[in-house]
Amino acid sequence: MSNYSPLDVTFVKGDGCWLTDSNGDKYLDALSGIGVVNLGHCHPTVTKKLVDQSQKLLHTSNIYHIENQEMLAQKLCNLANMDKVFFSNSGAEANEAAIKIARLYARTKNIENPVILTASQSFHGRTMATLSATGQAKVQAGFSPLMSEFIHVNYDDFNSIQKLEDNKNIVAVMIEPIQGEAGVIIPKNTYLNQVQDLCKKNGWLLILDGVQSCMGRTGKLFAHEHNNITPDILCLAKGLGNGVPIGACLAKGVASEMLTPGTHGSTFGGNPLVTSAALGVLDVFQNTDVLDNVNQMSAYFKSEFDKHFSNNSVVKELRIKGLMIGIGLDANKVDCTQLVKKALKDKLLINVTGSSIRMLPPLIITKKEVDTIISKLLTLLGN
Ligand SMILES: Cc1ncc(COP(=O)(O)O)c(C=O)c1O
């Protein structure tokens, strides 16, 4: 179907930060398949897990115990300080699970018409519930009637949540620790803490959609670790499988008790193959210095960027947390709609949202590769 309009290139091979197309040309991937292959293409640890598991067992269904799934659930819960996990195949489905949990939670409070607060410009997925939760008109256009339970508040604006405190139908607040699809919008340091305090005070569930910002992307395994908080629900996907489709909805306390047998499910969710890949991903985070590299390369990128772009008339600002990078541009001075294609010609993969460049390079990126990105950005944006 024509819901995508792919660029004129086909990649046939990937290795670390590099992709090779069908003509044999190499590209520096500063997007990681939209924040998925965080450990780089074909990471040997993940590949080995997949090869080994595919020779043993691919799928049985959740009618039976799945060893890898149970191991992964335990590890994720330990790492995130959560109690239980539901495994899905995507970020949208992880968020769907969170929304269903919030509805069941509403039942325990005798709330018939539950309301979930989400943020304007947010992105939570493309299913009917998650696109209703999403705060972007372009994602919703044509799909009404939407689910009515979402009230959109301004992102990074605590008052816009606080002033709804009297609404007795509110059961949850669902936000991204950093907004990704909006072009990398990083809230004030205290924002998540304030939101959590308000949720606690009112008995609302705090649902963090960490689909894009977790799995090491910001320099911590989970983005909200920067705030020292634990949400009631944490949704993961993308980098969790480093390229195989897996999502997870982690829950703590009362939120973890809502789903009972028969209330939710997925045929593929958490199958032996994808959970083996995710176990490999966690091995890499635990046994290598990849998170240190994120922080070092983030600082290096920032200093190099400042050095080269501080007087650039096209660049308005750099927004960076770990290796989640947004570059705000002056749309009057550059045709933003052409940037992705221009960069592709120069063998650099980036993404553009509105008037921002977004980059999510692999977390294993080296200084030399950062230098290459900077020099290609200079070509793209001029001095
Ligand atoms: C924050 C966030 N939530 C949810 C999703 C949806 O994930 P998926 O495309 O795996 O359904 C995305 C995808 O970009 C995302 O960035």
Tab-separated table of N, CA, C and O in Angstrom, residues 94-153:
chain	number	residue	atom	x	y	z
A	94	ALA	N	2.852	-1.821	23.009
A	94	ALA	CA	3.234	-1.663	24.420
A	94	ALA	C	2.378	-0.558	25.036
A	94	ALA	O	1.854	-0.681	26.149
A	95	ASN	N	2.191	0.527	24.273
A	95	ASN	CA	1.359	1.632	24.770
A	95	ASN	C	-0.113	1.229	24.863
A	95	ASN	O	-0.826	1.658	25.772
A	96	GLU	N	-0.578	0.415	23.921
A	96	GLU	CA	-1.961	-0.097	24.001
A	96	GLU	C	-2.155	-0.837	25.318
A	96	GLU	O	-3.183	-0.685	25.981
A	97	ALA	N	-1.170	-1.654	25.649
A	97	ALA	CA	-1.277	-2.413	26.909
A	97	ALA	C	-1.373	-1.441	28.081
A	97	ALA	O	-2.180	-1.637	29.006
A	98	ALA	N	-0.571	-0.380	28.027
A	98	ALA	CA	-0.585	0.613	29.114
A	98	ALA	C	-1.953	1.275	29.218
A	98	ALA	O	-2.482	1.480	30.319
A	99	ILE	N	-2.544	1.576	28.058
A	99	ILE	CA	-3.861	2.237	28.050
A	99	ILE	C	-4.932	1.279	28.599
A	99	ILE	O	-5.803	1.672	29.376
A	100	LYS	N	-4.827	0.012	28.232
A	100	LYS	CA	-5.786	-0.970	28.760
A	100	LYS	C	-5.635	-1.122	30.274
A	100	LYS	O	-6.617	-1.247	31.007
A	101	ILE	N	-4.382	-1.095	30.729
A	101	ILE	CA	-4.147	-1.174	32.183
A	101	ILE	C	-4.789	0.030	32.875
A	101	ILE	O	-5.440	-0.106	33.914
A	102	ALA	N	-4.634	1.207	32.261
A	102	ALA	CA	-5.220	2.419	32.863
A	102	ALA	C	-6.743	2.308	32.931
A	102	ALA	O	-7.375	2.751	33.890
A	103	ARG	N	-7.343	1.697	31.905
A	103	ARG	CA	-8.809	1.522	31.926
A	103	ARG	C	-9.218	0.571	33.047
A	103	ARG	O	-10.201	0.821	33.753
A	104	LEU	N	-8.488	-0.524	33.195
A	104	LEU	CA	-8.837	-1.462	34.278
A	104	LEU	C	-8.629	-0.800	35.636
A	104	LEU	O	-9.401	-1.034	36.580
A	105	TYR	N	-7.614	0.023	35.709
A	105	TYR	CA	-7.362	0.776	36.952
A	105	TYR	C	-8.542	1.698	37.248
A	105	TYR	O	-8.979	1.822	38.398
A	106	ALA	N	-9.079	2.310	36.184
A	106	ALA	CA	-10.252	3.188	36.353
A	106	ALA	C	-11.418	2.407	36.958
A	106	ALA	O	-12.148	2.917	37.816
A	107	ARG	N	-11.592	1.160	36.502
A	107	ARG	CA	-12.689	0.332	37.044
A	107	ARG	C	-12.536	0.160	38.555
A	107	ARG	O	-13.514	0.201	39.299
A	108	THR	N	-11.285	-0.011	39.004
A	108	THR	CA	-11.077	-0.211	40.462
A	108	THR	C	-11.451	1.053	41.239
A	108	THR	O	-11.694	0.994	42.438
A	109	LYS	N	-11.482	2.177	40.543
A	109	LYS	CA	-11.832	3.439	41.218
A	109	LYS	C	-13.254	3.875	40.884
A	109	LYS	O	-13.638	5.015	41.152
A	110	ASN	N	-13.999	2.964	40.257
A	110	ASN	CA	-15.380	3.256	39.828
A	110	ASN	C	-15.480	4.481	38.931
A	110	ASN	O	-16.447	5.240	38.994
A	111	ILE	N	-14.466	4.669	38.110
A	111	ILE	CA	-14.516	5.766	37.128
A	111	ILE	C	-14.988	5.179	35.799
A	111	ILE	O	-14.346	4.290	35.241
A	112	GLU	N	-16.116	5.666	35.320
A	112	GLU	CA	-16.703	5.074	34.103
A	112	GLU	C	-16.116	5.635	32.826
A	112	GLU	O	-16.040	4.949	31.823
A	113	ASN	N	-15.771	6.907	32.863
A	113	ASN	CA	-15.243	7.551	31.649
A	113	ASN	C	-13.828	8.073	31.908
A	113	ASN	O	-13.634	9.285	32.054
A	114	PRO	N	-12.881	7.145	31.946
A	114	PRO	CA	-11.532	7.564	32.329
A	114	PRO	C	-10.891	8.527	31.340
A	114	PRO	O	-11.143	8.464	30.141
A	115	VAL	N	-10.060	9.389	31.889
A	115	VAL	CA	-9.312	10.350	31.078
A	115	VAL	C	-7.815	10.097	31.302
A	115	VAL	O	-7.378	9.898	32.430
A	116	ILE	N	-7.071	10.099	30.210
A	116	ILE	CA	-5.609	10.007	30.289
A	116	ILE	C	-5.040	11.297	29.700
A	116	ILE	O	-5.421	11.699	28.593
A	117	LEU	N	-4.155	11.933	30.438
A	117	LEU	CA	-3.517	13.147	29.919
A	117	LEU	C	-2.303	12.750	29.084
A	117	LEU	O	-1.473	11.950	29.530
A	118	THR	N	-2.239	13.284	27.880
A	118	THR	CA	-1.035	13.103	27.058
A	118	THR	C	-0.624	14.488	26.553
A	118	THR	O	-1.353	15.457	26.748
A	119	ALA	N	0.511	14.553	25.908
A	119	ALA	CA	1.053	15.872	25.568
A	119	ALA	C	0.850	16.227	24.102
A	119	ALA	O	0.845	15.352	23.226
A	120	SER	N	0.706	17.512	23.862
A	120	SER	CA	0.677	17.967	22.477
A	120	SER	C	2.052	17.689	21.852
A	120	SER	O	3.070	17.682	22.546
A	121	GLN	N	2.042	17.424	20.596
A	121	GLN	CA	3.253	17.049	19.808
A	121	GLN	C	3.804	15.665	20.148
A	121	GLN	O	4.820	15.241	19.609
A	122	SER	N	3.137	14.953	21.081
A	122	SER	CA	3.635	13.616	21.447
A	122	SER	C	3.414	12.649	20.296
A	122	SER	O	2.635	12.915	19.372
A	123	PHE	N	4.096	11.522	20.381
A	123	PHE	CA	3.830	10.421	19.448
A	123	PHE	C	3.810	9.122	20.234
A	123	PHE	O	4.762	8.801	20.938
A	124	HIS	N	2.704	8.378	20.099
A	124	HIS	CA	2.599	7.125	20.844
A	124	HIS	C	2.284	5.929	19.962
A	124	HIS	O	2.172	4.815	20.474
A	125	GLY	N	2.113	6.137	18.648
A	125	GLY	CA	1.892	4.993	17.777
A	125	GLY	C	0.756	5.232	16.799
A	125	GLY	O	0.165	6.314	16.746
A	126	ARG	N	0.453	4.198	16.019
A	126	ARG	CA	-0.485	4.341	14.897
A	126	ARG	C	-1.736	3.485	15.036
A	126	ARG	O	-2.528	3.408	14.093
A	127	THR	N	-1.887	2.767	16.132
A	127	THR	CA	-3.154	2.052	16.336
A	127	THR	C	-4.208	3.095	16.709
A	127	THR	O	-3.875	4.239	17.021
A	128	MET	N	-5.476	2.706	16.726
A	128	MET	CA	-6.516	3.714	16.996
A	128	MET	C	-6.356	4.348	18.378
A	128	MET	O	-6.518	5.555	18.531
A	129	ALA	N	-6.044	3.532	19.369
A	129	ALA	CA	-5.903	4.120	20.713
A	129	ALA	C	-4.654	4.990	20.786
A	129	ALA	O	-4.699	6.109	21.303
A	130	THR	N	-3.552	4.505	20.231
A	130	THR	CA	-2.309	5.267	20.395
A	130	THR	C	-2.266	6.499	19.487
A	130	THR	O	-1.635	7.488	19.832
A	131	LEU	N	-2.970	6.446	18.364
A	131	LEU	CA	-2.991	7.681	17.559
A	131	LEU	C	-3.936	8.701	18.193
A	131	LEU	O	-3.751	9.912	18.045
A	132	SER	N	-4.927	8.204	18.928
A	132	SER	CA	-5.776	9.133	19.687
A	132	SER	C	-4.973	9.769	20.819
A	132	SER	O	-5.160	10.954	21.132
A	133	ALA	N	-4.087	8.994	21.405
A	133	ALA	CA	-3.228	9.516	22.478
A	133	ALA	C	-2.206	10.503	21.931
A	133	ALA	O	-1.808	11.461	22.604
A	134	THR	N	-1.789	10.270	20.710
A	134	THR	CA	-0.767	11.108	20.064
A	134	THR	C	-1.264	12.554	19.930
A	134	THR	O	-2.424	12.790	19.629
A	135	GLY	N	-0.356	13.498	20.155
A	135	GLY	CA	-0.763	14.908	20.102
A	135	GLY	C	-0.388	15.586	18.806
A	135	GLY	O	0.121	16.708	18.811
A	136	GLN	N	-0.597	14.903	17.683
A	136	GLN	CA	-0.241	15.498	16.388
A	136	GLN	C	-1.397	15.310	15.415
A	136	GLN	O	-1.747	14.179	15.070
A	137	ALA	N	-1.925	16.438	14.946
A	137	ALA	CA	-3.095	16.398	14.061
A	137	ALA	C	-2.800	15.589	12.796
A	137	ALA	O	-3.661	14.868	12.291
A	138	LYS	N	-1.562	15.663	12.304
A	138	LYS	CA	-1.265	14.984	11.029
A	138	LYS	C	-1.363	13.459	11.165
A	138	LYS	O	-1.636	12.762	10.200
A	139	VAL	N	-1.117	12.962	12.368
A	139	VAL	CA	-1.213	11.517	12.598
A	139	VAL	C	-2.682	11.089	12.695
A	139	VAL	O	-3.057	9.975	12.333
A	140	GLN	N	-3.521	12.022	13.157
A	140	GLN	CA	-4.937	11.698	13.396
A	140	GLN	C	-5.821	11.972	12.189
A	140	GLN	O	-6.921	11.421	12.096
A	141	ALA	N	-5.325	12.785	11.252
A	141	ALA	CA	-6.174	13.271	10.149
A	141	ALA	C	-6.814	12.113	9.384
A	141	ALA	O	-6.129	11.199	8.921
A	142	GLY	N	-8.132	12.170	9.271
A	142	GLY	CA	-8.875	11.178	8.505
A	142	GLY	C	-9.352	9.990	9.317
A	142	GLY	O	-10.106	9.161	8.809
A	143	PHE	N	-8.937	9.891	10.559
A	143	PHE	CA	-9.234	8.678	11.317
A	143	PHE	C	-10.281	8.843	12.411
A	143	PHE	O	-10.422	7.980	13.264
A	144	SER	N	-11.012	9.960	12.384
A	144	SER	CA	-12.044	10.123	13.399
A	144	SER	C	-13.158	9.084	13.143
A	144	SER	O	-13.314	8.629	12.007
A	145	PRO	N	-13.955	8.678	14.117
A	145	PRO	CA	-13.902	9.170	15.484
A	145	PRO	C	-12.700	8.603	16.262
A	145	PRO	O	-12.420	7.414	16.192
A	146	LEU	N	-12.037	9.516	16.963
A	146	LEU	CA	-10.909	9.098	17.788
A	146	LEU	C	-11.427	8.645	19.147
A	146	LEU	O	-12.575	8.907	19.504
A	147	MET	N	-10.573	7.988	19.905
A	147	MET	CA	-10.955	7.661	21.280
A	147	MET	C	-10.951	8.957	22.083
A	147	MET	O	-10.000	9.733	22.014
A	148	SER	N	-12.009	9.156	22.828
A	148	SER	CA	-12.223	10.484	23.407
A	148	SER	C	-11.551	10.683	24.757
A	148	SER	O	-11.619	11.758	25.330
A	149	GLU	N	-10.890	9.642	25.286
A	149	GLU	CA	-10.459	9.793	26.683
A	149	GLU	C	-9.170	10.585	26.868
A	149	GLU	O	-8.754	10.809	27.987
A	150	PHE	N	-8.547	11.006	25.776
A	150	PHE	CA	-7.268	11.699	25.940
A	150	PHE	C	-7.454	13.215	25.952
A	150	PHE	O	-8.101	13.771	25.077
A	151	ILE	N	-6.883	13.845	26.960
A	151	ILE	CA	-6.818	15.313	26.972
A	151	ILE	C	-5.354	15.670	26.761
A	151	ILE	O	-4.469	15.157	27.462
A	152	HIS	N	-5.110	16.513	25.766
A	152	HIS	CA	-3.732	16.878	25.450
A	152	HIS	C	-3.316	18.133	26.207
A	152	HIS	O	-3.994	19.156	26.126
A	153	VAL	N	-2.227	18.019	26.930
A	153	VAL	CA	-1.690	19.153	27.687
A	153	VAL	C	-0.404	19.617	27.005
A	153	VAL	O	0.168	18.885	26.198
